[in-house]
Amino acid sequence: MAKQPSQQLWGGRFTGTLDPIMTQYNESIYFDRVFYSQDVRGSIAYARANTKNGILTQQEFAEIERGFGIVLKEWEEGRFEIKPGVDEDIHTANERRLGEVIGKDIAGKLHTGRSRNDQVATDMRLWLRDQLDTLEGYLVDLLKVIAARAEKDIEAVMPGYTHLQRAQPIRWSHWMLMYASFFTSDLARIRELKTRVNKCPLGCGALAGNPFNVDRDAIAKELGFDGLTMNSLAGVGDRDFVVETLQWGSTLMMHMSRWAEDLIIYSSGEFSFVKLADAYSTGSSLMPQKKNPDSLELLRGKSGRVFGQMAGLMMSVKGIPSTYNKDLQESVEPLLDHVKTVGDSLQIATGVLSTLEIQPENMLKSLTPDMLATDLADYLVRKGVPFRETHHISGQVVALAEKENKPMDQLSFQQLQSVDQRFEQNVMEVFDYQKSVEMRSAKGGTSRSAVMEQIEAVKKALAGGR
Ligand code: ARG
């Protein structure tokens, strides 16, 4: 385990060997190896830039490119052998192997003017930008399912809640579109985030910049970046792109968790508005009758883990003095876990929603005439009575119904008139849930046309970006 100092990258100055636990504590190869292909790509682009400025000959560059082709193949075929205790991270591992393949004389020139500090930042950004494309795709899929279901299930009417108390009738689609509204904001945010992630730090050196005048614009172009990090100190010392990714995912998972919580409630025996597909539920090892919404509970639970990682990384970064410090290596693991957790969660949510069965008859059964008390007040508003007064009158009708121990719509016309003379025969038409939802036709409301307009807005948001 204890290796000779001379084998290490910075071996020249160091005389003692590392404490074996320090070796383990320091190394990141077991997680940053996921960046193997980005590391190779970045190295080739960097070598090309160093060919244009005369550091490498064309032949040397060709050898480096050929050697990296072999190294890359080894990774892809699972044949790359990590040397425990020697390969500290993906950058040292790739360079060590390149030296074995093409010889140290040429491989030893690769790192001229470069540092692992600009290298790791480049690898992470290259990796993340592709991951963000994938996550955006998953989010688009979820939104497509919401829009499609909202259209298909538009007839279903259910209680809308405030304070988890039955408030007013709404369309089930309207409930789904509340989350589409949150998720389309998340979509806009990830699209914006990508523009900040996709900046090239390569050529910043250890911190002060590159002394061989490498053409950073050419490197960025070759790697498909949209531009450069414009200050070399920031280029190596910045993990805002990771923090922002974790903040983005935390906001998304906050929405996801509320969505899951709603569906957990709606799938309970007391509500029975929805039935989860078997593919996303599990049984109990003890109680044969149980069907548990584990998928939704995990979505809710994993949101906590995601927030924790975000907060943890911000704690790690906040006290770091300027430019690169090893603390920044602590940004890698939360990022990897975050991207996986959010990606899995989006796919699970899409699966849950596309297989969910709704039970519109139970939604209807949960509606009660008192939920139309506002509609009753609005009836008198349309006859010119001030709302503050109609609110009071409608409250008296609610009280009367309670006293008579009857649902509001079972009171006789005479009883309604005893509360207020201005009620006319057609007042009984107020007690109609379909009519109630159709009345709310202003933009953003729960009427059919207003809901259809929201669906169109979601579809339009999906078309933007990419
Ligand atoms: N594995 C390191 C990281 O992820 C690479 C940079 C190491 N640089 C250094 N000067 N020790 O941050």
Tab-separated table of C-alpha atoms and ligand atoms in Angstrom:
chain	number	residue	atom	x	y	z
A	1	MET	CA	0.000	0.000	0.000
A	2	ALA	CA	2.633	2.543	1.051
A	3	LYS	CA	4.059	3.693	-2.238
A	4	GLN	CA	7.363	5.317	-2.958
A	5	PRO	CA	7.092	9.098	-3.049
A	6	SER	CA	8.730	9.143	-6.467
A	7	GLN	CA	5.736	7.311	-7.966
A	8	GLN	CA	3.435	10.170	-7.108
A	9	LEU	CA	2.764	13.125	-9.307
A	10	TRP	CA	4.216	15.620	-6.861
A	11	GLY	CA	6.761	13.106	-5.571
A	12	GLY	CA	9.882	15.202	-6.134
A	13	ARG	CA	9.497	17.383	-3.066
A	14	PHE	CA	8.039	14.811	-0.733
A	15	THR	CA	10.323	12.554	1.237
A	16	GLY	CA	8.020	10.621	3.559
A	17	THR	CA	5.275	8.218	2.548
A	18	LEU	CA	1.605	8.944	3.071
A	19	ASP	CA	-0.269	7.546	6.025
A	20	PRO	CA	-2.339	4.757	4.410
A	21	ILE	CA	-5.515	6.277	5.783
A	22	MET	CA	-4.509	9.621	4.285
A	23	THR	CA	-4.118	7.906	0.928
A	24	GLN	CA	-7.671	6.661	1.118
A	25	TYR	CA	-8.943	9.910	2.542
A	26	ASN	CA	-7.376	11.890	-0.252
A	27	GLU	CA	-8.164	9.745	-3.261
A	28	SER	CA	-11.221	10.360	-5.395
A	29	ILE	CA	-10.659	7.795	-8.154
A	30	TYR	CA	-13.417	5.515	-6.879
A	31	PHE	CA	-16.018	8.138	-7.641
A	32	ASP	CA	-14.463	10.562	-10.128
A	33	ARG	CA	-13.710	7.741	-12.551
A	34	VAL	CA	-17.198	8.448	-13.951
A	35	PHE	CA	-15.500	11.378	-15.696
A	36	TYR	CA	-13.113	9.107	-17.626
A	37	SER	CA	-14.341	10.013	-21.097
A	38	GLN	CA	-14.626	13.733	-20.341
A	39	ASP	CA	-11.085	13.637	-18.990
A	40	VAL	CA	-9.819	12.040	-22.199
A	41	ARG	CA	-11.724	14.485	-24.398
A	42	GLY	CA	-10.437	17.473	-22.465
A	43	SER	CA	-6.883	16.162	-22.601
A	44	ILE	CA	-6.994	15.702	-26.362
A	45	ALA	CA	-8.393	19.225	-26.860
A	46	TYR	CA	-5.701	20.585	-24.566
A	47	ALA	CA	-2.941	18.689	-26.396
A	48	ARG	CA	-4.230	20.031	-29.714
A	49	ALA	CA	-4.009	23.578	-28.369
A	50	ASN	CA	-0.470	22.869	-27.208
A	51	THR	CA	0.391	21.691	-30.701
A	52	LYS	CA	-0.685	24.957	-32.262
A	53	ASN	CA	1.600	26.893	-29.926
A	54	GLY	CA	4.611	24.643	-30.516
A	55	ILE	CA	4.799	22.773	-27.185
A	56	LEU	CA	3.992	19.505	-28.956
A	57	THR	CA	4.888	18.395	-32.478
A	58	GLN	CA	2.223	17.019	-34.802
A	59	GLN	CA	3.680	13.535	-34.300
A	60	GLU	CA	3.597	13.870	-30.526
A	61	PHE	CA	0.000	15.026	-30.664
A	62	ALA	CA	-0.885	12.089	-32.919
A	63	GLU	CA	0.682	9.711	-30.401
A	64	ILE	CA	-1.230	11.279	-27.515
A	65	GLU	CA	-4.477	11.021	-29.443
A	66	ARG	CA	-3.777	7.402	-30.376
A	67	GLY	CA	-2.794	6.519	-26.814
A	68	PHE	CA	-5.939	8.062	-25.381
A	69	GLY	CA	-7.978	6.066	-27.900
A	70	ILE	CA	-6.567	2.923	-26.291
A	71	VAL	CA	-7.097	4.214	-22.733
A	72	LEU	CA	-10.683	5.157	-23.529
A	73	LYS	CA	-11.356	1.717	-24.972
A	74	GLU	CA	-10.035	0.100	-21.798
A	75	TRP	CA	-12.477	2.120	-19.714
A	76	GLU	CA	-15.376	1.389	-22.027
A	77	GLU	CA	-14.709	-2.329	-22.021
A	78	GLY	CA	-14.163	-2.437	-18.270
A	79	ARG	CA	-10.515	-3.385	-18.696
A	80	PHE	CA	-8.939	-0.272	-17.200
A	81	GLU	CA	-6.911	-1.336	-14.192
A	82	ILE	CA	-6.918	1.179	-11.375
A	83	LYS	CA	-3.629	1.014	-9.438
A	84	PRO	CA	-4.646	1.208	-5.787
A	85	GLY	CA	-2.701	3.787	-3.851
A	86	VAL	CA	-1.147	5.188	-7.042
A	87	ASP	CA	-4.073	6.436	-9.094
A	88	GLU	CA	-5.242	9.216	-6.817
A	89	ASP	CA	-7.931	10.496	-9.147
A	90	ILE	CA	-9.167	10.114	-12.725
A	91	HIS	CA	-6.648	12.682	-13.990
A	92	THR	CA	-3.597	10.924	-12.561
A	93	ALA	CA	-4.951	7.531	-13.599
A	94	ASN	CA	-5.455	8.503	-17.235
A	95	GLU	CA	-2.070	10.185	-17.464
A	96	ARG	CA	-0.294	7.254	-15.807
A	97	ARG	CA	-1.887	4.830	-18.243
A	98	LEU	CA	-1.154	7.066	-21.240
A	99	GLY	CA	2.532	6.997	-20.234
A	100	GLU	CA	2.464	3.196	-20.176
A	101	VAL	CA	0.842	3.048	-23.599
A	102	ILE	CA	2.864	5.657	-25.527
A	103	GLY	CA	5.901	6.136	-23.316
A	104	LYS	CA	6.626	8.733	-20.669
A	105	ASP	CA	8.681	10.991	-22.899
A	106	ILE	CA	5.675	12.147	-24.849
A	107	ALA	CA	2.990	11.583	-22.192
A	108	GLY	CA	5.068	13.667	-19.797
A	109	LYS	CA	4.516	16.710	-22.017
A	110	LEU	CA	0.727	16.570	-21.839
A	111	HIS	CA	0.346	18.391	-18.554
A	112	THR	CA	2.426	21.435	-19.633
A	113	GLY	CA	0.704	24.559	-18.319
A	114	ARG	CA	-2.266	22.570	-17.111
A	115	SER	CA	-3.304	21.704	-13.581
A	116	ARG	CA	-5.713	19.188	-12.175
A	117	ASN	CA	-7.494	22.261	-10.897
A	118	ASP	CA	-8.632	23.425	-14.323
A	119	GLN	CA	-8.872	19.808	-15.441
A	120	VAL	CA	-11.368	18.663	-12.789
A	121	ALA	CA	-13.547	21.740	-13.252
A	122	THR	CA	-13.616	21.049	-16.997
A	123	ASP	CA	-14.449	17.361	-16.567
A	124	MET	CA	-17.268	18.132	-14.149
A	125	ARG	CA	-18.837	20.739	-16.400
A	126	LEU	CA	-18.603	18.507	-19.461
A	127	TRP	CA	-20.196	15.633	-17.571
A	128	LEU	CA	-22.873	17.745	-15.941
A	129	ARG	CA	-24.036	19.469	-19.096
A	130	ASP	CA	-24.856	16.088	-20.669
A	131	GLN	CA	-26.587	14.955	-17.490
A	132	LEU	CA	-28.658	18.133	-17.452
A	133	ASP	CA	-29.794	17.362	-20.999
A	134	THR	CA	-30.959	13.958	-19.790
A	135	LEU	CA	-32.707	15.421	-16.741
A	136	GLU	CA	-34.409	18.017	-18.916
A	137	GLY	CA	-35.664	15.183	-21.118
A	138	TYR	CA	-37.112	13.337	-18.101
A	139	LEU	CA	-38.815	16.510	-16.914
A	140	VAL	CA	-40.288	17.091	-20.361
A	141	ASP	CA	-41.619	13.512	-20.316
A	142	LEU	CA	-43.324	14.100	-16.980
A	143	LEU	CA	-44.900	17.326	-18.207
A	144	LYS	CA	-46.114	15.612	-21.360
A	145	VAL	CA	-47.874	12.974	-19.265
A	146	ILE	CA	-49.451	15.641	-17.060
A	147	ALA	CA	-50.708	17.545	-20.111
A	148	ALA	CA	-52.052	14.389	-21.768
A	149	ARG	CA	-53.810	13.194	-18.604
A	150	ALA	CA	-55.211	16.635	-17.900
A	151	GLU	CA	-56.840	16.549	-21.317
A	152	LYS	CA	-58.092	12.984	-21.051
A	153	ASP	CA	-59.474	13.267	-17.494
A	154	ILE	CA	-60.999	16.706	-17.912
A	155	GLU	CA	-64.512	15.557	-16.874
A	156	ALA	CA	-63.535	14.479	-13.362
A	157	VAL	CA	-64.545	16.936	-10.652
A	158	MET	CA	-63.238	16.684	-7.095
A	159	PRO	CA	-63.005	18.765	-3.946
A	160	GLY	CA	-60.312	21.428	-3.989
A	161	TYR	CA	-58.684	22.022	-0.604
A	162	THR	CA	-57.230	24.804	1.461
A	163	HIS	CA	-55.875	23.874	4.901
A	164	LEU	CA	-56.701	20.310	3.768
A	165	GLN	CA	-60.349	21.228	4.350
A	166	ARG	CA	-62.836	20.844	1.524
A	167	ALA	CA	-63.122	24.278	-0.082
A	168	GLN	CA	-64.567	24.446	-3.620
A	169	PRO	CA	-65.118	21.959	-6.437
A	170	ILE	CA	-62.321	21.841	-8.998
A	171	ARG	CA	-61.454	19.691	-11.962
A	172	TRP	CA	-58.962	16.892	-11.236
A	173	SER	CA	-57.102	18.194	-14.290
A	174	HIS	CA	-56.833	21.568	-12.630
A	175	TRP	CA	-55.099	19.907	-9.669
A	176	MET	CA	-52.647	18.176	-12.016
A	177	LEU	CA	-51.945	21.439	-13.789
A	178	MET	CA	-51.001	23.113	-10.513
A	179	TYR	CA	-47.963	20.851	-10.525
A	180	ALA	CA	-47.419	21.385	-14.243
A	181	SER	CA	-47.132	25.046	-13.371
A	182	PHE	CA	-44.420	24.322	-10.771
A	183	PHE	CA	-42.629	21.904	-13.058
A	184	THR	CA	-42.616	24.254	-16.052
A	185	SER	CA	-40.808	26.780	-13.862
A	186	ASP	CA	-38.296	24.045	-13.051
A	187	LEU	CA	-37.946	23.462	-16.776
A	188	ALA	CA	-37.203	27.122	-17.430
A	189	ARG	CA	-34.704	27.074	-14.562
A	190	ILE	CA	-32.776	24.042	-15.814
A	191	ARG	CA	-32.546	25.561	-19.277
A	192	GLU	CA	-31.032	28.688	-17.806
A	193	LEU	CA	-28.754	26.720	-15.501
A	194	LYS	CA	-27.297	24.892	-18.489
A	195	THR	CA	-25.993	28.113	-19.974
A	196	ARG	CA	-23.980	28.779	-16.804
A	197	VAL	CA	-22.674	25.211	-16.534
A	198	ASN	CA	-21.512	25.120	-20.134
A	199	LYS	CA	-18.480	27.413	-19.749
A	200	CYS	CA	-14.908	26.217	-20.234
A	201	PRO	CA	-12.330	26.557	-17.433
A	202	LEU	CA	-9.560	24.701	-19.293
A	203	GLY	CA	-6.505	26.893	-19.779
A	204	CYS	CA	-6.854	28.582	-16.388
A	205	GLY	CA	-3.904	26.557	-15.101
A	206	ALA	CA	-3.493	26.021	-11.369
A	207	LEU	CA	-4.938	29.465	-10.720
A	208	ALA	CA	-3.062	32.270	-12.476
A	209	GLY	CA	-3.626	31.375	-16.117
A	210	ASN	CA	-1.689	29.669	-18.896
A	211	PRO	CA	1.876	30.790	-19.686
A	212	PHE	CA	2.008	29.243	-23.170
A	213	ASN	CA	-0.775	31.315	-24.657
A	214	VAL	CA	-3.052	28.383	-25.434
A	215	ASP	CA	-6.021	29.338	-27.536
A	216	ARG	CA	-8.739	28.889	-24.931
A	217	ASP	CA	-11.480	29.805	-27.388
A	218	ALA	CA	-10.405	26.978	-29.678
A	219	ILE	CA	-10.376	24.524	-26.750
A	220	ALA	CA	-13.860	25.641	-25.693
A	221	LYS	CA	-15.127	25.317	-29.247
A	222	GLU	CA	-13.710	21.824	-29.677
A	223	LEU	CA	-15.358	20.736	-26.423
A	224	GLY	CA	-18.714	22.252	-27.340
A	225	PHE	CA	-18.705	24.876	-24.602
A	226	ASP	CA	-20.658	28.088	-25.080
A	227	GLY	CA	-17.848	30.269	-23.803
A	228	LEU	CA	-15.093	30.614	-21.211
A	229	THR	CA	-14.876	31.209	-17.500
A	230	MET	CA	-13.419	34.683	-17.821
A	231	ASN	CA	-11.249	34.815	-14.696
A	232	SER	CA	-8.736	32.060	-14.107
A	233	LEU	CA	-9.010	32.271	-10.309
A	234	ALA	CA	-12.774	31.829	-10.602
A	235	GLY	CA	-12.350	29.126	-13.236
A	236	VAL	CA	-10.598	26.806	-10.764
A	237	GLY	CA	-12.224	28.001	-7.543
A	238	ASP	CA	-15.853	28.027	-8.620
A	239	ARG	CA	-18.337	25.286	-7.764
A	240	ASP	CA	-21.380	27.520	-8.122
A	241	PHE	CA	-22.412	25.418	-11.088
A	242	VAL	CA	-22.683	22.433	-8.739
A	243	VAL	CA	-24.393	24.405	-5.980
A	244	GLU	CA	-26.898	25.772	-8.477
A	245	THR	CA	-27.600	22.307	-9.843
A	246	LEU	CA	-28.316	21.071	-6.322
A	247	GLN	CA	-30.514	24.093	-5.680
A	248	TRP	CA	-32.365	23.470	-8.899
A	249	GLY	CA	-32.926	19.811	-8.017
A	250	SER	CA	-33.936	20.713	-4.480
A	251	THR	CA	-36.661	23.022	-5.750
A	252	LEU	CA	-37.836	20.364	-8.169
A	253	MET	CA	-37.884	17.739	-5.410
A	254	MET	CA	-39.762	20.131	-3.125
A	255	HIS	CA	-42.497	20.224	-5.776
A	256	MET	CA	-42.268	16.495	-6.274
A	257	SER	CA	-42.626	15.887	-2.551
A	258	ARG	CA	-45.805	17.952	-2.311
A	259	TRP	CA	-47.184	16.195	-5.364
A	260	ALA	CA	-46.391	12.834	-3.787
A	261	GLU	CA	-47.951	13.886	-0.484
A	262	ASP	CA	-51.185	14.877	-2.251
A	263	LEU	CA	-51.337	11.533	-4.017
A	264	ILE	CA	-50.576	9.599	-0.828
A	265	ILE	CA	-53.568	11.316	0.759
A	266	TYR	CA	-55.766	10.831	-2.312
A	267	SER	CA	-54.882	7.125	-2.466
A	268	SER	CA	-55.783	6.457	1.174
A	269	GLY	CA	-58.923	4.451	1.958
A	270	GLU	CA	-60.675	7.523	3.321
A	271	PHE	CA	-60.229	9.423	0.062
A	272	SER	CA	-59.917	6.713	-2.612
A	273	PHE	CA	-59.683	9.296	-5.393
A	274	VAL	CA	-56.858	7.410	-7.068
A	275	LYS	CA	-55.478	3.901	-7.255
A	276	LEU	CA	-51.758	3.360	-7.699
A	277	ALA	CA	-50.693	0.697	-10.193
A	278	ASP	CA	-49.184	-2.448	-8.705
A	279	ALA	CA	-45.934	-1.572	-10.484
A	280	TYR	CA	-45.457	1.340	-8.072
A	281	SER	CA	-46.828	-0.113	-4.841
A	282	THR	CA	-45.769	-2.818	-2.436
A	283	GLY	CA	-47.547	-5.052	0.018
A	284	SER	CA	-47.017	-5.544	3.726
A	285	SER	CA	-45.070	-8.537	5.010
A	286	LEU	CA	-47.586	-8.838	7.846
A	287	MET	CA	-50.956	-7.437	6.770
A	288	PRO	CA	-52.263	-9.166	3.651
A	289	GLN	CA	-54.769	-6.425	2.792
A	290	LYS	CA	-52.187	-3.632	2.576
A	291	LYS	CA	-51.135	-1.863	-0.598
A	292	ASN	CA	-48.637	0.839	0.188
A	293	PRO	CA	-47.700	3.834	-1.987
A	294	ASP	CA	-43.959	3.246	-1.510
A	295	SER	CA	-43.023	5.002	-4.741
A	296	LEU	CA	-44.642	8.215	-3.529
A	297	GLU	CA	-43.205	7.882	-0.039
A	298	LEU	CA	-39.732	7.461	-1.522
A	299	LEU	CA	-40.186	10.558	-3.661
A	300	ARG	CA	-41.129	12.463	-0.519
A	301	GLY	CA	-38.271	10.912	1.461
A	302	LYS	CA	-35.592	11.406	-1.163
A	303	SER	CA	-36.378	15.100	-1.330
A	304	GLY	CA	-34.932	15.366	2.196
A	305	ARG	CA	-31.731	13.710	1.093
A	306	VAL	CA	-31.417	16.076	-1.859
A	307	PHE	CA	-31.927	19.199	0.294
A	308	GLY	CA	-29.342	17.872	2.745
A	309	GLN	CA	-26.725	17.518	0.053
A	310	MET	CA	-27.396	21.023	-1.175
A	311	ALA	CA	-27.047	22.478	2.312
A	312	GLY	CA	-23.965	20.340	2.983
A	313	LEU	CA	-22.172	21.544	-0.118
A	314	MET	CA	-22.968	25.173	0.625
A	315	MET	CA	-21.476	24.672	4.089
A	316	SER	CA	-18.337	23.174	2.544
A	317	VAL	CA	-17.894	25.997	0.070
A	318	LYS	CA	-18.725	29.017	2.173
A	319	GLY	CA	-15.500	29.253	4.153
A	320	ILE	CA	-13.002	28.322	1.460
A	321	PRO	CA	-10.377	30.964	0.745
A	322	SER	CA	-9.900	32.042	-2.831
A	323	THR	CA	-9.217	29.684	-5.752
A	324	TYR	CA	-8.736	25.942	-5.495
A	325	ASN	CA	-8.712	24.130	-2.168
A	326	LYS	CA	-9.145	20.398	-1.704
A	327	ASP	CA	-12.494	20.984	-0.004
A	328	LEU	CA	-13.863	21.448	-3.509
A	329	GLN	CA	-13.408	17.727	-4.148
A	330	GLU	CA	-16.342	17.347	-1.743
A	331	SER	CA	-18.605	18.713	-4.467
A	332	VAL	CA	-18.283	15.602	-6.613
A	333	GLU	CA	-20.065	12.927	-4.592
A	334	PRO	CA	-23.167	14.996	-3.778
A	335	LEU	CA	-23.373	15.965	-7.439
A	336	LEU	CA	-23.262	12.354	-8.620
A	337	ASP	CA	-25.844	11.261	-6.082
A	338	HIS	CA	-28.047	14.256	-6.750
A	339	VAL	CA	-28.168	13.705	-10.498
A	340	LYS	CA	-29.009	10.037	-10.024
A	341	THR	CA	-31.637	10.674	-7.356
A	342	VAL	CA	-33.390	13.436	-9.285
A	343	GLY	CA	-33.241	11.485	-12.553
A	344	ASP	CA	-34.676	8.343	-10.955
A	345	SER	CA	-37.344	10.371	-9.166
A	346	LEU	CA	-38.503	12.044	-12.370
A	347	GLN	CA	-38.823	8.682	-14.096
A	348	ILE	CA	-40.694	7.167	-11.154
A	349	ALA	CA	-43.085	10.116	-11.022
A	350	THR	CA	-43.791	9.773	-14.741
A	351	GLY	CA	-44.431	6.062	-14.306
A	352	VAL	CA	-46.734	6.621	-11.343
A	353	LEU	CA	-48.778	9.260	-13.115
A	354	SER	CA	-49.105	7.458	-16.414
A	355	THR	CA	-50.392	4.272	-14.722
A	356	LEU	CA	-52.512	5.896	-12.031
A	357	GLU	CA	-56.215	5.027	-12.094
A	358	ILE	CA	-58.627	7.726	-11.050
A	359	GLN	CA	-61.945	7.026	-9.339
A	360	PRO	CA	-64.168	9.926	-10.377
A	361	GLU	CA	-67.218	8.498	-8.593
A	362	ASN	CA	-65.389	8.737	-5.253
A	363	MET	CA	-64.273	12.267	-6.060
A	364	LEU	CA	-67.907	13.183	-6.701
A	365	LYS	CA	-69.074	11.477	-3.497
A	366	SER	CA	-66.681	13.651	-1.517
A	367	LEU	CA	-68.280	16.825	-2.769
A	368	THR	CA	-70.804	18.354	-0.368
A	369	PRO	CA	-73.339	21.127	-1.033
A	370	ASP	CA	-71.744	23.406	1.583
A	371	MET	CA	-68.792	23.641	-0.823
A	372	LEU	CA	-71.175	25.721	-2.960
A	373	ALA	CA	-71.750	28.317	-0.238
A	374	THR	CA	-69.563	30.785	-2.137
A	375	ASP	CA	-71.583	30.112	-5.285
A	376	LEU	CA	-74.731	30.898	-3.309
A	377	ALA	CA	-73.223	34.205	-2.189
A	378	ASP	CA	-72.171	34.910	-5.796
A	379	TYR	CA	-75.795	34.287	-6.895
A	380	LEU	CA	-76.909	37.317	-4.882
A	381	VAL	CA	-73.869	39.328	-6.012
A	382	ARG	CA	-75.209	38.934	-9.548
A	383	LYS	CA	-78.422	40.534	-8.302
A	384	GLY	CA	-76.479	43.558	-7.131
A	385	VAL	CA	-76.079	42.719	-3.424
A	386	PRO	CA	-72.633	43.690	-2.007
A	387	PHE	CA	-70.416	40.619	-1.495
A	388	ARG	CA	-69.794	41.332	2.208
A	389	GLU	CA	-73.541	41.108	2.701
A	390	THR	CA	-74.030	38.016	0.511
A	391	HIS	CA	-71.198	36.267	2.389
A	392	HIS	CA	-73.134	36.813	5.600
A	393	ILE	CA	-76.438	35.652	4.067
A	394	SER	CA	-74.869	32.511	2.663
A	395	GLY	CA	-73.373	31.843	6.098
A	396	GLN	CA	-76.869	32.014	7.567
A	397	VAL	CA	-78.028	29.407	5.037
A	398	VAL	CA	-75.124	27.145	6.066
A	399	ALA	CA	-76.144	27.594	9.704
A	400	LEU	CA	-79.787	26.853	8.916
A	401	ALA	CA	-78.848	23.665	7.078
A	402	GLU	CA	-76.757	22.603	10.056
A	403	LYS	CA	-79.614	23.333	12.430
A	404	GLU	CA	-82.067	21.380	10.255
A	405	ASN	CA	-79.479	18.620	9.948
A	406	LYS	CA	-79.851	18.666	6.154
A	407	PRO	CA	-77.461	19.211	3.269
A	408	MET	CA	-77.811	22.791	1.982
A	409	ASP	CA	-79.385	21.728	-1.310
A	410	GLN	CA	-82.181	19.901	0.581
A	411	LEU	CA	-83.510	23.093	2.136
A	412	SER	CA	-86.789	24.176	0.580
A	413	PHE	CA	-87.087	27.313	-1.499
A	414	GLN	CA	-89.266	28.766	1.314
A	415	GLN	CA	-86.524	28.135	3.851
A	416	LEU	CA	-84.011	29.940	1.625
A	417	GLN	CA	-86.417	32.835	1.236
A	418	SER	CA	-86.856	32.994	4.982
A	419	VAL	CA	-83.142	33.885	5.133
A	420	ASP	CA	-83.297	36.424	2.287
A	421	GLN	CA	-86.210	37.601	0.155
A	422	ARG	CA	-83.985	38.180	-2.835
A	423	PHE	CA	-83.534	34.449	-3.490
A	424	GLU	CA	-85.672	33.492	-6.514
A	425	GLN	CA	-86.873	30.103	-7.811
A	426	ASN	CA	-83.748	29.633	-9.981
A	427	VAL	CA	-81.545	29.696	-6.860
A	428	MET	CA	-81.792	25.904	-6.758
A	429	GLU	CA	-79.666	25.819	-9.942
A	430	VAL	CA	-76.708	26.955	-7.823
A	431	PHE	CA	-76.452	23.488	-6.311
A	432	ASP	CA	-74.692	21.918	-9.263
A	433	TYR	CA	-70.992	21.051	-9.061
A	434	GLN	CA	-70.496	21.034	-12.832
A	435	LYS	CA	-72.012	24.468	-13.038
A	436	SER	CA	-69.818	25.678	-10.198
A	437	VAL	CA	-66.596	24.673	-11.947
A	438	GLU	CA	-67.821	26.055	-15.266
A	439	MET	CA	-68.462	29.456	-13.647
A	440	ARG	CA	-64.729	29.816	-12.980
A	441	SER	CA	-63.836	30.591	-16.551
A	442	ALA	CA	-61.432	33.487	-16.090
A	443	LYS	CA	-57.874	32.598	-17.130
A	444	GLY	CA	-56.257	30.184	-14.670
A	445	GLY	CA	-59.597	28.894	-13.349
A	446	THR	CA	-61.167	25.468	-13.251
A	447	SER	CA	-63.705	25.698	-16.112
A	448	ARG	CA	-63.154	23.472	-19.121
A	449	SER	CA	-61.985	26.316	-21.351
A	450	ALA	CA	-59.654	27.730	-18.681
A	451	VAL	CA	-58.163	24.290	-18.074
A	452	MET	CA	-57.680	23.716	-21.811
A	453	GLU	CA	-55.861	27.031	-21.997
A	454	GLN	CA	-53.502	25.897	-19.217
A	455	ILE	CA	-52.803	22.666	-21.074
A	456	GLU	CA	-51.868	24.671	-24.155
A	457	ALA	CA	-49.530	26.832	-22.056
A	458	VAL	CA	-47.733	23.713	-20.796
A	459	LYS	CA	-47.363	22.378	-24.329
A	460	LYS	CA	-45.943	25.693	-25.427
A	461	ALA	CA	-43.402	25.691	-22.584
A	462	LEU	CA	-42.270	22.218	-23.659
A	463	ALA	CA	-41.550	23.411	-27.174
A	464	GLY	CA	-39.148	26.132	-25.965
A	465	GLY	CA	-35.463	25.439	-25.272
A	466	ARG	CA	-33.335	22.439	-26.283
B	1	ARG	N1	-9.351	15.212	-7.501
B	1	ARG	C1	-9.193	16.633	-7.341
B	1	ARG	C2	-10.561	17.284	-7.175
B	1	ARG	O1	-11.544	16.654	-7.444
B	1	ARG	C3	-8.446	17.203	-8.483
B	1	ARG	C4	-7.691	18.450	-8.177
B	1	ARG	C5	-6.532	18.219	-7.310
B	1	ARG	N2	-5.723	19.367	-7.295
B	1	ARG	C6	-4.788	19.587	-6.328
B	1	ARG	N3	-4.082	20.628	-6.433
B	1	ARG	N4	-4.649	18.786	-5.315
B	1	ARG	O2	-10.693	18.424	-6.744
